[in-house]
PDB file of C-alpha atoms in Angstrom:
ATOM      1  CA  MET A1085     104.657 107.023 120.529  1.00 43.00           C
ATOM      2  CA  SER A1086     101.062 108.147 120.512  1.00 39.00           C
ATOM      3  CA  ASP A1087      99.198 109.142 117.376  1.00 42.00           C
ATOM      4  CA  GLN A1088      98.437 112.824 116.887  1.00 41.00           C
ATOM      5  CA  THR A1089      94.892 114.080 117.344  1.00 37.00           C
ATOM      6  CA  ARG A1090      93.155 115.284 114.206  1.00 36.00           C
ATOM      7  CA  PHE A1091      90.788 118.201 114.657  1.00 32.00           C
ATOM      8  CA  ARG A1092      87.720 118.740 112.520  1.00 34.00           C
ATOM      9  CA  ARG A1093      85.680 121.863 111.969  1.00 34.00           C
ATOM     10  CA  PHE A1094      82.606 123.085 110.092  1.00 34.00           C
ATOM     11  CA  GLY A1095      79.360 123.314 112.037  1.00 38.00           C
ATOM     12  CA  ALA A1096      75.888 123.083 110.517  1.00 38.00           C
ATOM     13  CA  PRO A1097      74.984 126.525 109.072  1.00 39.00           C
ATOM     14  CA  ALA A1098      71.595 128.089 109.611  1.00 39.00           C
ATOM     15  CA  PHE A1099      69.132 128.685 106.790  1.00 37.00           C
ATOM     16  CA  VAL A1100      68.517 132.204 105.475  1.00 37.00           C
ATOM     17  CA  PHE A1101      64.958 133.447 104.896  1.00 35.00           C
ATOM     18  CA  VAL A1102      64.322 135.908 102.062  1.00 40.00           C
ATOM     19  CA  LEU A1103      61.171 138.000 101.687  1.00 38.00           C
ATOM     20  CA  VAL A1104      60.261 138.770  98.077  1.00 38.00           C
ATOM     21  CA  GLY A1105      56.930 140.616  97.825  1.00 41.00           C
ATOM     22  CA  ALA A1106      54.359 138.434  99.535  1.00 39.00           C
ATOM     23  CA  PHE A1107      56.463 135.303  99.064  1.00 36.00           C
ATOM     24  CA  VAL A1108      58.789 134.024 101.738  1.00 39.00           C
ATOM     25  CA  GLY A1109      61.504 131.770 100.310  1.00 40.00           C
ATOM     26  CA  VAL A1110      64.179 129.647 101.919  1.00 39.00           C
ATOM     27  CA  VAL A1111      67.682 129.932 100.535  1.00 38.00           C
ATOM     28  CA  ALA A1112      70.031 127.090 101.446  1.00 36.00           C
ATOM     29  CA  PRO A1113      73.427 128.289 102.627  1.00 37.00           C
ATOM     30  CA  ALA A1114      76.632 127.525 100.822  1.00 36.00           C
ATOM     31  CA  SER A1115      78.205 124.245 101.813  1.00 39.00           C
ATOM     32  CA  PRO A1116      81.485 124.369 103.782  1.00 41.00           C
ATOM     33  CA  ALA A1117      83.271 124.021 100.451  1.00 36.00           C
ATOM     34  CA  SER A1118      81.315 126.314  98.162  1.00 40.00           C
ATOM     35  CA  ALA A1119      81.823 127.515  94.583  1.00 52.00           C
ATOM     36  CA  ALA A1120      85.601 127.068  94.410  1.00 76.00           C
ATOM     37  CA  VAL A1121      85.631 123.357  95.325  1.00 92.00           C
ATOM     38  CA  PRO A1122      82.058 122.087  95.675  1.00 94.00           C
ATOM     39  CA  GLY A1123      81.500 118.719  97.310  1.00 95.00           C
ATOM     40  CA  LEU A1124      84.913 118.632  99.009  1.00 96.00           C
ATOM     41  CA  MET A1125      85.392 115.606 101.273  1.00 97.00           C
ATOM     42  CA  ARG A1126      87.999 113.150 102.562  1.00 98.00           C
ATOM     43  CA  ILE A1127      87.594 109.387 102.427  1.00 97.00           C
ATOM     44  CA  SER A1128      89.936 106.572 103.460  1.00 98.00           C
ATOM     45  CA  ALA A1129      90.743 102.908 102.883  1.00 98.00           C
ATOM     46  CA  THR A1130      92.993 100.548 104.858  1.00 98.00           C
ATOM     47  CA  SER A1131      94.969  97.410 104.230  1.00 98.00           C
ATOM     48  CA  THR A1132      94.686  94.431 106.539  1.00 96.00           C
ATOM     49  CA  LEU A1133      96.697  94.444 109.780  1.00 96.00           C
ATOM     50  CA  THR A1134      99.450  91.876 109.162  1.00 96.00           C
ATOM     51  CA  SER A1135     103.221  91.391 109.348  1.00 95.00           C
ATOM     52  CA  ASN A1136     103.596  91.078 105.560  1.00 96.00           C
ATOM     53  CA  ASN A1137     106.629  92.783 104.034  1.00 96.00           C
ATOM     54  CA  TYR A1138     104.432  94.763 101.591  1.00 97.00           C
ATOM     55  CA  GLN A1139     100.955  96.224 102.046  1.00 97.00           C
ATOM     56  CA  SER A1140      98.775  98.566 100.018  1.00 98.00           C
ATOM     57  CA  ALA A1141      95.415 100.317 100.065  1.00 98.00           C
ATOM     58  CA  THR A1142      93.477 102.259  97.419  1.00 98.00           C
ATOM     59  CA  ALA A1143      91.099 105.085  98.330  1.00 98.00           C
ATOM     60  CA  VAL A1144      88.489 105.632  95.607  1.00 98.00           C
ATOM     61  CA  CYS A1145      86.370 108.765  95.292  1.00 98.00           C
ATOM     62  CA  PRO A1146      82.579 108.285  95.264  1.00 98.00           C
ATOM     63  CA  VAL A1147      80.938 107.998  91.850  1.00 98.00           C
ATOM     64  CA  GLY A1148      80.665 111.415  90.252  1.00 97.00           C
ATOM     65  CA  LYS A1149      83.602 112.927  92.175  1.00 98.00           C
ATOM     66  CA  VAL A1150      87.256 113.426  91.218  1.00 98.00           C
ATOM     67  CA  LEU A1151      90.529 113.224  93.129  1.00 98.00           C
ATOM     68  CA  LEU A1152      92.265 116.501  94.037  1.00 98.00           C
ATOM     69  CA  SER A1153      94.991 114.968  96.221  1.00 98.00           C
ATOM     70  CA  GLY A1154      95.807 112.138  98.608  1.00 98.00           C
ATOM     71  CA  GLY A1155      97.430 111.272 101.902  1.00 98.00           C
ATOM     72  CA  TYR A1156      98.531 108.271 103.939  1.00 98.00           C
ATOM     73  CA  GLU A1157      99.269 106.915 107.398  1.00 98.00           C
ATOM     74  CA  ILE A1158     101.341 103.932 108.505  1.00 97.00           C
ATOM     75  CA  VAL A1159      99.904 102.365 111.663  1.00 96.00           C
ATOM     76  CA  GLY A1160     102.085 100.219 113.918  1.00 94.00           C
ATOM     77  CA  ALA A1161     105.523 100.476 112.298  1.00 93.00           C
ATOM     78  CA  SER A1162     107.024 103.748 113.655  1.00 90.00           C
ATOM     79  CA  GLY A1163     109.740 104.314 111.069  1.00 91.00           C
ATOM     80  CA  GLU A1164     110.289 100.707 110.002  1.00 94.00           C
ATOM     81  CA  VAL A1165     108.238 101.090 106.811  1.00 95.00           C
ATOM     82  CA  THR A1166     108.760 103.262 103.723  1.00 95.00           C
ATOM     83  CA  ILE A1167     106.119 104.439 101.259  1.00 97.00           C
ATOM     84  CA  ASP A1168     107.073 103.070  97.840  1.00 97.00           C
ATOM     85  CA  ASP A1169     103.927 104.048  95.901  1.00 97.00           C
ATOM     86  CA  PHE A1170     101.780 107.123  96.387  1.00 98.00           C
ATOM     87  CA  ARG A1171     100.115 106.929  93.009  1.00 98.00           C
ATOM     88  CA  PRO A1172      97.009 108.730  91.747  1.00 98.00           C
ATOM     89  CA  ASN A1173      95.293 107.207  88.734  1.00 98.00           C
ATOM     90  CA  GLY A1174      94.259 109.301  85.730  1.00 98.00           C
ATOM     91  CA  GLY A1175      96.439 110.657  82.951  1.00 98.00           C
ATOM     92  CA  PRO A1176      97.262 113.658  80.728  1.00 97.00           C
ATOM     93  CA  THR A1177      93.685 113.786  79.438  1.00 97.00           C
ATOM     94  CA  THR A1178      91.854 111.960  82.242  1.00 97.00           C
ATOM     95  CA  ALA A1179      90.880 113.236  85.685  1.00 98.00           C
ATOM     96  CA  PRO A1180      92.116 111.080  88.587  1.00 98.00           C
ATOM     97  CA  THR A1181      89.498 109.418  90.803  1.00 98.00           C
ATOM     98  CA  ALA A1182      91.591 107.223  93.168  1.00 98.00           C
ATOM     99  CA  ILE A1183      94.974 106.954  94.854  1.00 98.00           C
ATOM    100  CA  THR A1184      96.994 103.854  95.779  1.00 98.00           C
ATOM    101  CA  VAL A1185      99.433 103.786  98.682  1.00 98.00           C
ATOM    102  CA  GLY A1186     101.924 100.919  98.844  1.00 98.00           C
ATOM    103  CA  ALA A1187     104.582 100.418 101.538  1.00 97.00           C
ATOM    104  CA  TYR A1188     107.499  98.052 102.198  1.00 97.00           C
ATOM    105  CA  GLU A1189     109.337  97.192 105.395  1.00 96.00           C
ATOM    106  CA  VAL A1190     112.830  98.731 105.237  1.00 93.00           C
ATOM    107  CA  ASP A1191     114.323  95.910 107.326  1.00 88.00           C
ATOM    108  CA  GLU A1192     112.682  92.731 108.563  1.00 88.00           C
ATOM    109  CA  PHE A1193     109.973  93.805 111.017  1.00 91.00           C
ATOM    110  CA  PRO A1194     108.182  91.067 113.015  1.00 92.00           C
ATOM    111  CA  ASP A1195     105.215  93.100 114.303  1.00 95.00           C
ATOM    112  CA  VAL A1196     101.874  93.681 112.576  1.00 97.00           C
ATOM    113  CA  TRP A1197     101.215  96.977 110.784  1.00 98.00           C
ATOM    114  CA  MET A1198      98.915  98.432 108.151  1.00 98.00           C
ATOM    115  CA  VAL A1199      98.692 101.253 105.645  1.00 98.00           C
ATOM    116  CA  GLN A1200      95.820 103.734 105.330  1.00 98.00           C
ATOM    117  CA  ALA A1201      95.177 105.711 102.144  1.00 98.00           C
ATOM    118  CA  PHE A1202      93.309 109.031 102.069  1.00 98.00           C
ATOM    119  CA  ALA A1203      91.601 110.622  99.051  1.00 98.00           C
ATOM    120  CA  VAL A1204      90.576 114.291  98.967  1.00 98.00           C
ATOM    121  CA  CYS A1205      87.649 114.338  96.548  1.00 98.00           C
ATOM    122  CA  ALA A1206      85.317 116.974  95.097  1.00 97.00           C
ATOM    123  CA  ASN A1207      82.697 117.471  92.425  1.00 97.00           C
ATOM    124  CA  PRO A1208      84.281 117.634  88.946  1.00 97.00           C
ATOM    125  CA  VAL A1209      86.836 120.449  88.631  1.00 96.00           C
ATOM    126  CA  ALA A1210      87.522 122.077  85.261  1.00 97.00           C
ATOM    127  CA  GLY A1211      90.598 120.841  83.432  1.00 98.00           C
ATOM    128  CA  LEU A1212      91.663 118.255  86.044  1.00 98.00           C
ATOM    129  CA  VAL A1213      94.434 115.909  84.800  1.00 98.00           C
ATOM    130  CA  ARG A1214      97.395 113.903  86.109  1.00 98.00           C
ATOM    131  CA  VAL A1215     100.924 114.558  84.818  1.00 98.00           C
ATOM    132  CA  SER A1216     103.865 112.203  85.431  1.00 98.00           C
ATOM    133  CA  VAL A1217     107.642 112.481  84.932  1.00 98.00           C
ATOM    134  CA  THR A1218     110.160 109.659  85.539  1.00 97.00           C
ATOM    135  CA  ASN A1219     113.904 110.129  85.906  1.00 93.00           C
ATOM    136  CA  GLY A1220     116.380 107.749  84.285  1.00 76.00           C
ATOM    137  CA  GLY A1221     117.029 104.542  86.226  1.00 87.00           C
ATOM    138  CA  ASP A1222     120.524 104.219  87.695  1.00 92.00           C
ATOM    139  CA  SER A1223     122.154 103.193  90.985  1.00 92.00           C
ATOM    140  CA  SER A1224     122.739 106.690  92.389  1.00 93.00           C
ATOM    141  CA  ASP A1225     122.127 107.129  96.120  1.00 94.00           C
ATOM    142  CA  VAL A1226     119.696 110.016  95.509  1.00 95.00           C
ATOM    143  CA  HIS A1227     117.075 110.492  92.787  1.00 96.00           C
ATOM    144  CA  SER A1228     114.950 113.553  92.075  1.00 96.00           C
ATOM    145  CA  THR A1229     112.418 114.632  89.482  1.00 97.00           C
ATOM    146  CA  ILE A1230     109.976 117.491  88.897  1.00 98.00           C
ATOM    147  CA  ALA A1231     106.460 117.209  87.462  1.00 98.00           C
ATOM    148  CA  THR A1232     105.117 120.508  86.082  1.00 98.00           C
ATOM    149  CA  CYS A1233     101.502 121.330  85.292  1.00 98.00           C
ATOM    150  CA  PRO A1234     100.586 122.220  81.709  1.00 98.00           C
ATOM    151  CA  THR A1235     100.611 125.935  80.941  1.00 98.00           C
ATOM    152  CA  GLY A1236      97.616 127.675  82.474  1.00 98.00           C
ATOM    153  CA  LYS A1237      96.945 124.968  85.095  1.00 98.00           C
ATOM    154  CA  GLN A1238      97.685 124.911  88.825  1.00 98.00           C
ATOM    155  CA  LEU A1239      98.721 122.115  91.183  1.00 98.00           C
ATOM    156  CA  THR A1240      96.119 120.703  93.596  1.00 98.00           C
ATOM    157  CA  GLY A1241      97.982 117.583  94.725  1.00 98.00           C
ATOM    158  CA  ALA A1242     100.965 115.335  94.084  1.00 98.00           C
ATOM    159  CA  GLY A1243     102.301 111.806  94.356  1.00 98.00           C
ATOM    160  CA  PHE A1244     105.262 109.580  93.586  1.00 98.00           C
ATOM    161  CA  GLU A1245     106.338 106.051  92.751  1.00 98.00           C
ATOM    162  CA  MET A1246     109.710 104.337  93.167  1.00 97.00           C
ATOM    163  CA  GLN A1247     110.580 101.451  90.834  1.00 96.00           C
ATOM    164  CA  GLU A1248     112.859  98.462  91.556  1.00 95.00           C
ATOM    165  CA  VAL A1249     114.194  99.679  94.922  1.00 94.00           C
ATOM    166  CA  VAL A1250     111.604  97.677  96.957  1.00 92.00           C
ATOM    167  CA  GLY A1251     111.871  99.201 100.414  1.00 93.00           C
ATOM    168  CA  LYS A1252     115.458 100.413 100.230  1.00 93.00           C
ATOM    169  CA  ALA A1253     114.708 104.104  99.550  1.00 95.00           C
ATOM    170  CA  MET A1254     112.687 106.877 101.201  1.00 95.00           C
ATOM    171  CA  VAL A1255     111.080 109.991  99.748  1.00 97.00           C
ATOM    172  CA  ASP A1256     112.373 113.014 101.679  1.00 96.00           C
ATOM    173  CA  ASP A1257     110.694 115.737  99.632  1.00 97.00           C
ATOM    174  CA  LEU A1258     107.249 116.051  98.101  1.00 98.00           C
ATOM    175  CA  ARG A1259     107.497 119.797  97.683  1.00 98.00           C
ATOM    176  CA  ALA A1260     105.321 122.072  95.569  1.00 97.00           C
ATOM    177  CA  ASN A1261     106.606 125.445  94.379  1.00 97.00           C
ATOM    178  CA  GLY A1262     103.773 127.676  95.658  1.00 95.00           C
ATOM    179  CA  THR A1263     103.899 130.292  98.411  1.00 97.00           C
ATOM    180  CA  SER A1264     101.425 131.998 100.735  1.00 97.00           C
ATOM    181  CA  ILE A1265     100.570 134.422  97.909  1.00 97.00           C
ATOM    182  CA  THR A1266     101.167 132.354  94.754  1.00 98.00           C
ATOM    183  CA  ALA A1267      99.564 129.162  93.463  1.00 98.00           C
ATOM    184  CA  PRO A1268     101.736 126.048  93.046  1.00 98.00           C
ATOM    185  CA  THR A1269     102.296 124.795  89.497  1.00 98.00           C
ATOM    186  CA  ALA A1270     104.878 122.005  89.961  1.00 98.00           C
ATOM    187  CA  VAL A1271     106.105 119.429  92.466  1.00 98.00           C
ATOM    188  CA  ASP A1272     109.704 118.434  93.227  1.00 98.00           C
ATOM    189  CA  VAL A1273     110.153 114.852  94.492  1.00 98.00           C
ATOM    190  CA  ARG A1274     113.446 113.643  95.985  1.00 97.00           C
ATOM    191  CA  ALA A1275     114.325 110.200  97.370  1.00 97.00           C
ATOM    192  CA  TYR A1276     117.389 108.763  99.118  1.00 96.00           C
ATOM    193  CA  GLU A1277     118.504 105.178  99.569  1.00 95.00           C
ATOM    194  CA  ALA A1278     117.828 104.129 103.157  1.00 90.00           C
ATOM    195  CA  ASP A1279     120.208 101.168 102.948  1.00 87.00           C
ATOM    196  CA  PRO A1280     122.943 100.495 100.377  1.00 87.00           C
ATOM    197  CA  PHE A1281     121.328  99.271  97.147  1.00 90.00           C
ATOM    198  CA  SER A1282     123.509  98.310  94.189  1.00 90.00           C
ATOM    199  CA  GLY A1283     120.839  97.930  91.512  1.00 93.00           C
ATOM    200  CA  PRO A1284     119.356 100.616  89.262  1.00 96.00           C
ATOM    201  CA  TRP A1285     116.146 102.283  90.372  1.00 96.00           C
ATOM    202  CA  SER A1286     113.983 105.197  89.262  1.00 97.00           C
ATOM    203  CA  LEU A1287     111.568 107.744  90.651  1.00 97.00           C
ATOM    204  CA  THR A1288     108.303 109.058  89.187  1.00 98.00           C
ATOM    205  CA  ALA A1289     106.698 112.340  90.252  1.00 98.00           C
ATOM    206  CA  TYR A1290     102.940 112.866  89.787  1.00 98.00           C
ATOM    207  CA  ALA A1291     101.252 116.263  89.598  1.00 98.00           C
ATOM    208  CA  ILE A1292      97.461 116.642  89.802  1.00 98.00           C
ATOM    209  CA  CYS A1293      96.603 119.825  87.927  1.00 98.00           C
ATOM    210  CA  ALA A1294      93.444 121.844  87.237  1.00 98.00           C
ATOM    211  CA  ASN A1295      92.319 125.108  85.717  1.00 98.00           C
ATOM    212  CA  PRO A1296      92.989 127.932  88.220  1.00 97.00           C
ATOM    213  CA  LEU A1297      91.018 127.693  91.474  1.00 97.00           C
ATOM    214  CA  PRO A1298      90.094 130.916  93.304  1.00 96.00           C
ATOM    215  CA  GLY A1299      92.654 131.924  95.932  1.00 96.00           C
ATOM    216  CA  LEU A1300      94.935 128.899  95.517  1.00 97.00           C
ATOM    217  CA  VAL A1301      98.064 129.258  97.695  1.00 98.00           C
ATOM    218  CA  GLN A1302     100.460 127.092  99.713  1.00 98.00           C
ATOM    219  CA  ILE A1303     100.912 127.428 103.490  1.00 98.00           C
ATOM    220  CA  THR A1304     104.057 126.126 105.248  1.00 98.00           C
ATOM    221  CA  MET A1305     104.617 124.986 108.835  1.00 98.00           C
ATOM    222  CA  SER A1306     107.905 123.618 110.196  1.00 97.00           C
ATOM    223  CA  SER A1307     108.694 121.544 113.262  1.00 96.00           C
ATOM    224  CA  THR A1308     111.531 122.458 115.580  1.00 93.00           C
ATOM    225  CA  GLY A1309     114.941 121.005 114.778  1.00 92.00           C
ATOM    226  CA  GLY A1310     116.739 118.429 116.897  1.00 91.00           C
ATOM    227  CA  SER A1311     117.746 114.779 117.042  1.00 87.00           C
ATOM    228  CA  ASP A1312     114.530 113.377 118.551  1.00 89.00           C
ATOM    229  CA  ASP A1313     113.254 110.103 117.108  1.00 93.00           C
ATOM    230  CA  PHE A1314     109.899 111.635 116.032  1.00 95.00           C
ATOM    231  CA  ARG A1315     108.866 115.031 114.697  1.00 96.00           C
ATOM    232  CA  SER A1316     105.628 116.422 113.259  1.00 97.00           C
ATOM    233  CA  ALA A1317     104.212 119.632 111.814  1.00 98.00           C
ATOM    234  CA  THR A1318     100.638 120.660 110.985  1.00 98.00           C
ATOM    235  CA  ALA A1319      99.888 123.167 108.214  1.00 98.00           C
ATOM    236  CA  ASN A1320      96.502 124.868 108.585  1.00 98.00           C
ATOM    237  CA  CYS A1321      94.605 126.685 105.855  1.00 97.00           C
ATOM    238  CA  PRO A1322      93.465 130.245 106.680  1.00 96.00           C
ATOM    239  CA  ALA A1323      89.931 130.525 108.041  1.00 93.00           C
ATOM    240  CA  SER A1324      88.552 131.575 104.639  1.00 91.00           C
ATOM    241  CA  LYS A1325      90.078 128.618 102.766  1.00 96.00           C
ATOM    242  CA  VAL A1326      89.825 124.833 102.531  1.00 96.00           C
ATOM    243  CA  LEU A1327      92.505 122.218 101.945  1.00 98.00           C
ATOM    244  CA  VAL A1328      92.743 120.679  98.476  1.00 98.00           C
ATOM    245  CA  GLY A1329      96.188 119.090  98.798  1.00 98.00           C
ATOM    246  CA  GLY A1330      99.622 119.247 100.372  1.00 98.00           C
ATOM    247  CA  GLY A1331     103.231 118.160 100.511  1.00 98.00           C
ATOM    248  CA  TYR A1332     106.194 117.740 102.856  1.00 98.00           C
ATOM    249  CA  GLU A1333     109.941 118.107 103.210  1.00 97.00           C
ATOM    250  CA  VAL A1334     112.358 116.344 105.570  1.00 96.00           C
ATOM    251  CA  ARG A1335     115.289 118.660 106.205  1.00 95.00           C
ATOM    252  CA  GLU A1336     118.704 117.083 106.875  1.00 93.00           C
ATOM    253  CA  GLY A1337     117.244 113.568 106.930  1.00 92.00           C
ATOM    254  CA  PHE A1338     119.093 112.157 103.889  1.00 91.00           C
ATOM    255  CA  GLY A1339     117.266 108.822 103.876  1.00 90.00           C
ATOM    256  CA  GLU A1340     117.486 108.271 107.646  1.00 92.00           C
ATOM    257  CA  VAL A1341     113.914 109.460 108.334  1.00 94.00           C
ATOM    258  CA  ALA A1342     110.627 107.856 107.219  1.00 94.00           C
ATOM    259  CA  VAL A1343     107.531 110.031 106.707  1.00 97.00           C
ATOM    260  CA  ASP A1344     105.013 107.891 108.566  1.00 95.00           C
ATOM    261  CA  ASP A1345     101.968 110.211 108.436  1.00 97.00           C
ATOM    262  CA  PHE A1346     100.813 112.580 105.723  1.00 98.00           C
ATOM    263  CA  THR A1347      97.220 113.036 106.744  1.00 98.00           C
ATOM    264  CA  PRO A1348      94.553 115.559 105.682  1.00 98.00           C
ATOM    265  CA  ASN A1349      91.874 116.081 108.330  1.00 97.00           C
ATOM    266  CA  GLY A1350      88.150 115.988 107.597  1.00 94.00           C
ATOM    267  CA  GLY A1351      85.885 113.109 106.638  1.00 94.00           C
ATOM    268  CA  PRO A1352      83.038 111.984 104.347  1.00 93.00           C
ATOM    269  CA  ALA A1353      80.841 114.872 105.484  1.00 90.00           C
ATOM    270  CA  THR A1354      83.459 117.609 105.989  1.00 89.00           C
ATOM    271  CA  GLY A1355      86.048 119.139 103.720  1.00 91.00           C
ATOM    272  CA  PRO A1356      89.600 119.130 105.106  1.00 97.00           C
ATOM    273  CA  SER A1357      91.245 122.299 106.412  1.00 97.00           C
ATOM    274  CA  SER A1358      94.719 121.134 107.480  1.00 98.00           C
ATOM    275  CA  ILE A1359      97.349 118.469 106.935  1.00 98.00           C
ATOM    276  CA  ILE A1360      99.675 116.828 109.465  1.00 97.00           C
ATOM    277  CA  THR A1361     103.057 115.353 108.563  1.00 98.00           C
ATOM    278  CA  GLY A1362     104.868 113.085 111.014  1.00 97.00           C
ATOM    279  CA  ALA A1363     108.194 111.278 110.613  1.00 96.00           C
ATOM    280  CA  PHE A1364     110.299 108.758 112.549  1.00 95.00           C
ATOM    281  CA  GLU A1365     113.991 107.984 112.352  1.00 94.00           C
ATOM    282  CA  GLU A1366     114.385 104.620 110.622  1.00 89.00           C
ATOM    283  CA  ASP A1367     117.526 103.780 112.628  1.00 85.00           C
ATOM    284  CA  PRO A1368     119.138 105.808 115.441  1.00 85.00           C
ATOM    285  CA  TYR A1369     120.339 109.061 113.837  1.00 90.00           C
ATOM    286  CA  SER A1370     122.451 111.544 115.782  1.00 89.00           C
ATOM    287  CA  ASN A1371     122.135 114.548 113.439  1.00 92.00           C
ATOM    288  CA  ASP A1372     119.572 117.299 113.912  1.00 95.00           C
ATOM    289  CA  TRP A1373     116.636 117.213 111.488  1.00 96.00           C
ATOM    290  CA  SER A1374     113.220 118.791 111.062  1.00 96.00           C
ATOM    291  CA  ILE A1375     110.117 118.406 108.955  1.00 97.00           C
ATOM    292  CA  ARG A1376     107.983 120.837 106.986  1.00 97.00           C
ATOM    293  CA  SER A1377     104.317 120.350 106.180  1.00 98.00           C
ATOM    294  CA  TYR A1378     102.706 122.112 103.205  1.00 98.00           C
ATOM    295  CA  ALA A1379      98.979 122.819 102.812  1.00 98.00           C
ATOM    296  CA  ILE A1380      97.587 123.735  99.385  1.00 98.00           C
ATOM    297  CA  CYS A1381      94.495 125.826 100.080  1.00 98.00           C
ATOM    298  CA  ALA A1382      91.722 127.383  97.974  1.00 97.00           C
ATOM    299  CA  THR A1383      89.019 129.925  98.766  1.00 95.00           C
ATOM    300  CA  MET A1384      85.852 128.379 100.229  1.00 84.00           C
TER     301      MET A1384
END
């Protein structure tokens, strides 16, 4: 199946001339990501292209910038690989600056593949921290946990980490609680076993939280339902906003569907404005399913 095309926007703005008395000054325009999230950009890092059972990549923000959220893409596996780690660094009193993406083959897969990690970075944002919550380890088929921002803070991005299950579980939901008119403040993470696994395992949810950003909301876009092998959905921020983070939800997948792409657009010179989520069936699956993509957006 072919990769989806990522679109980028933001042209070069013109300068504005201001006449003050006899002096003519030049005022530089606001950058594409202005006062709300200055210096917004997306960077990426990739693992090597191999047939190893486990691969990882860490995307690190440039010196002086902080991490608002992350993303990932599996290249070459088409549903045969599950993301085990989607882990921002940082802590309850420390701003995150990098994100690590680690993936395992679900079953033995002879072809080469690689993992790509994306970091959405910006100039320092007030009050930025990382919160984590881990559920108790047991052998249940499904695990879920919620990470909530400290009082007065809002969610810009999220992550997760599964322990001890090593490729035998898939995260179906990375779902923030915001709406198109309210800012998200927590993330709900849910994972299902993809194959029977008798040992205990646990799930950690990560929330990246900051002091309130102007106009922070969450936009939702759903794919159509059906039993096709691949589905995708792209959530776009409104024209007056930029993307700071996102999430996803596989509906009716129950561990049979692997989220292969969770990709913010943009690049080192442009702030992102949308996020695409794509998922493949891991094995043939006759039930109907769909996918939702969530974009967390702030005013430019």
